[in-house]
Amino acid sequence: MDALDRRIIAALRLNGRATYAELGRTVGLSASSVHERVGKLEAAGVITGYHAVVDPSTVGLGVTALVGIHPTDTAESEEVADALADLPEVESCYAVAGDEAFVVKVRVATVDELEQTLGRLRRITGVARTRTTVVLSTRFEGRPNNRELDGA
C-alpha cells in the first residue's frame, strides 16, 4: 500500500459514495486507475465494506447504553462473545483490558427494552455481572481517523 492508496482510503472514509472520478480528482489519478486500486484494496481485505450512517433515533432506537461485561472465573471469552453477537440490540462489542472482559454498545427503543436487554445479557453463561452507562447525548460518533492516511 503506497501513499496514493492511503489517500484513496482517507477520501473513502470521508465519503464512501464518492465516484471513481471524484476520487481521482482528489488524489490526482484517472477514474480507471482509482477503480483498479480500490478493487485491489477490497481484494486484499483493506476495505471490508461500505455502509449507510443512520441516525438511530429516526429509526426508533432512541436509547443507547455502554455495558461492561464482567466474566465469571470459568468464562470462555469466545463463547461469551458469540452469545453477545446473537443479540440484535448489541451493536458493537469490544474485548477490553481491566475488570471487564467486554464493553458492548446497545441500542434499543426504550428504557424498558434496555432493562430487558440487560436481563438477557446477565443470563449469558459466563457473565457474572454488568455495569451500564446510559448515553444522554452523542457529541460525535463513527468519525474517520485519517491522521495517518492524510499525511502520507
Phi, psi and omega in degrees: 000125182252186183298323179294319176300318180297321179292323177296315179299315180300318180294319178292326178293331176279324181212093181292348179261006180300140177284163177298325178296316178296316178298319179300317178296323181293319186256355177082033177233167173286159179301321181293324177294320178295317179303315180296316180294318179297318177301318178293322178294323176293314181297327180279355180082011176287310174264118186255355178164176179226145180208162176271141174265121186242140174286111186305322184293333180285345177248022173083019179244069188277352181244123177241138177220149172254124186240120174275133181253114176267122183277160169284169180295334184255009184296141172260116186305316182295322179293319177296315180299319178297319179293323177296322180293338179284347180267115185296335181282349175276109184275322181219150179221125181239126170282130187230162175272152178117198181294325180274147177271326183221153164236128180243148172258125183245137174233128179218173183281319188223167176295325176300318177294325176298317179300317178296318179297317179299323175298318178295321179297317183291338179275355178293131178299126180103353178262119179276315180197170179232161174227122189246134171241119179274132179279125178277319176203158180250117179283317172199158184201142172068019180285144181286136174263095183259018184308310181279348183266321184294321185278358185288000000 
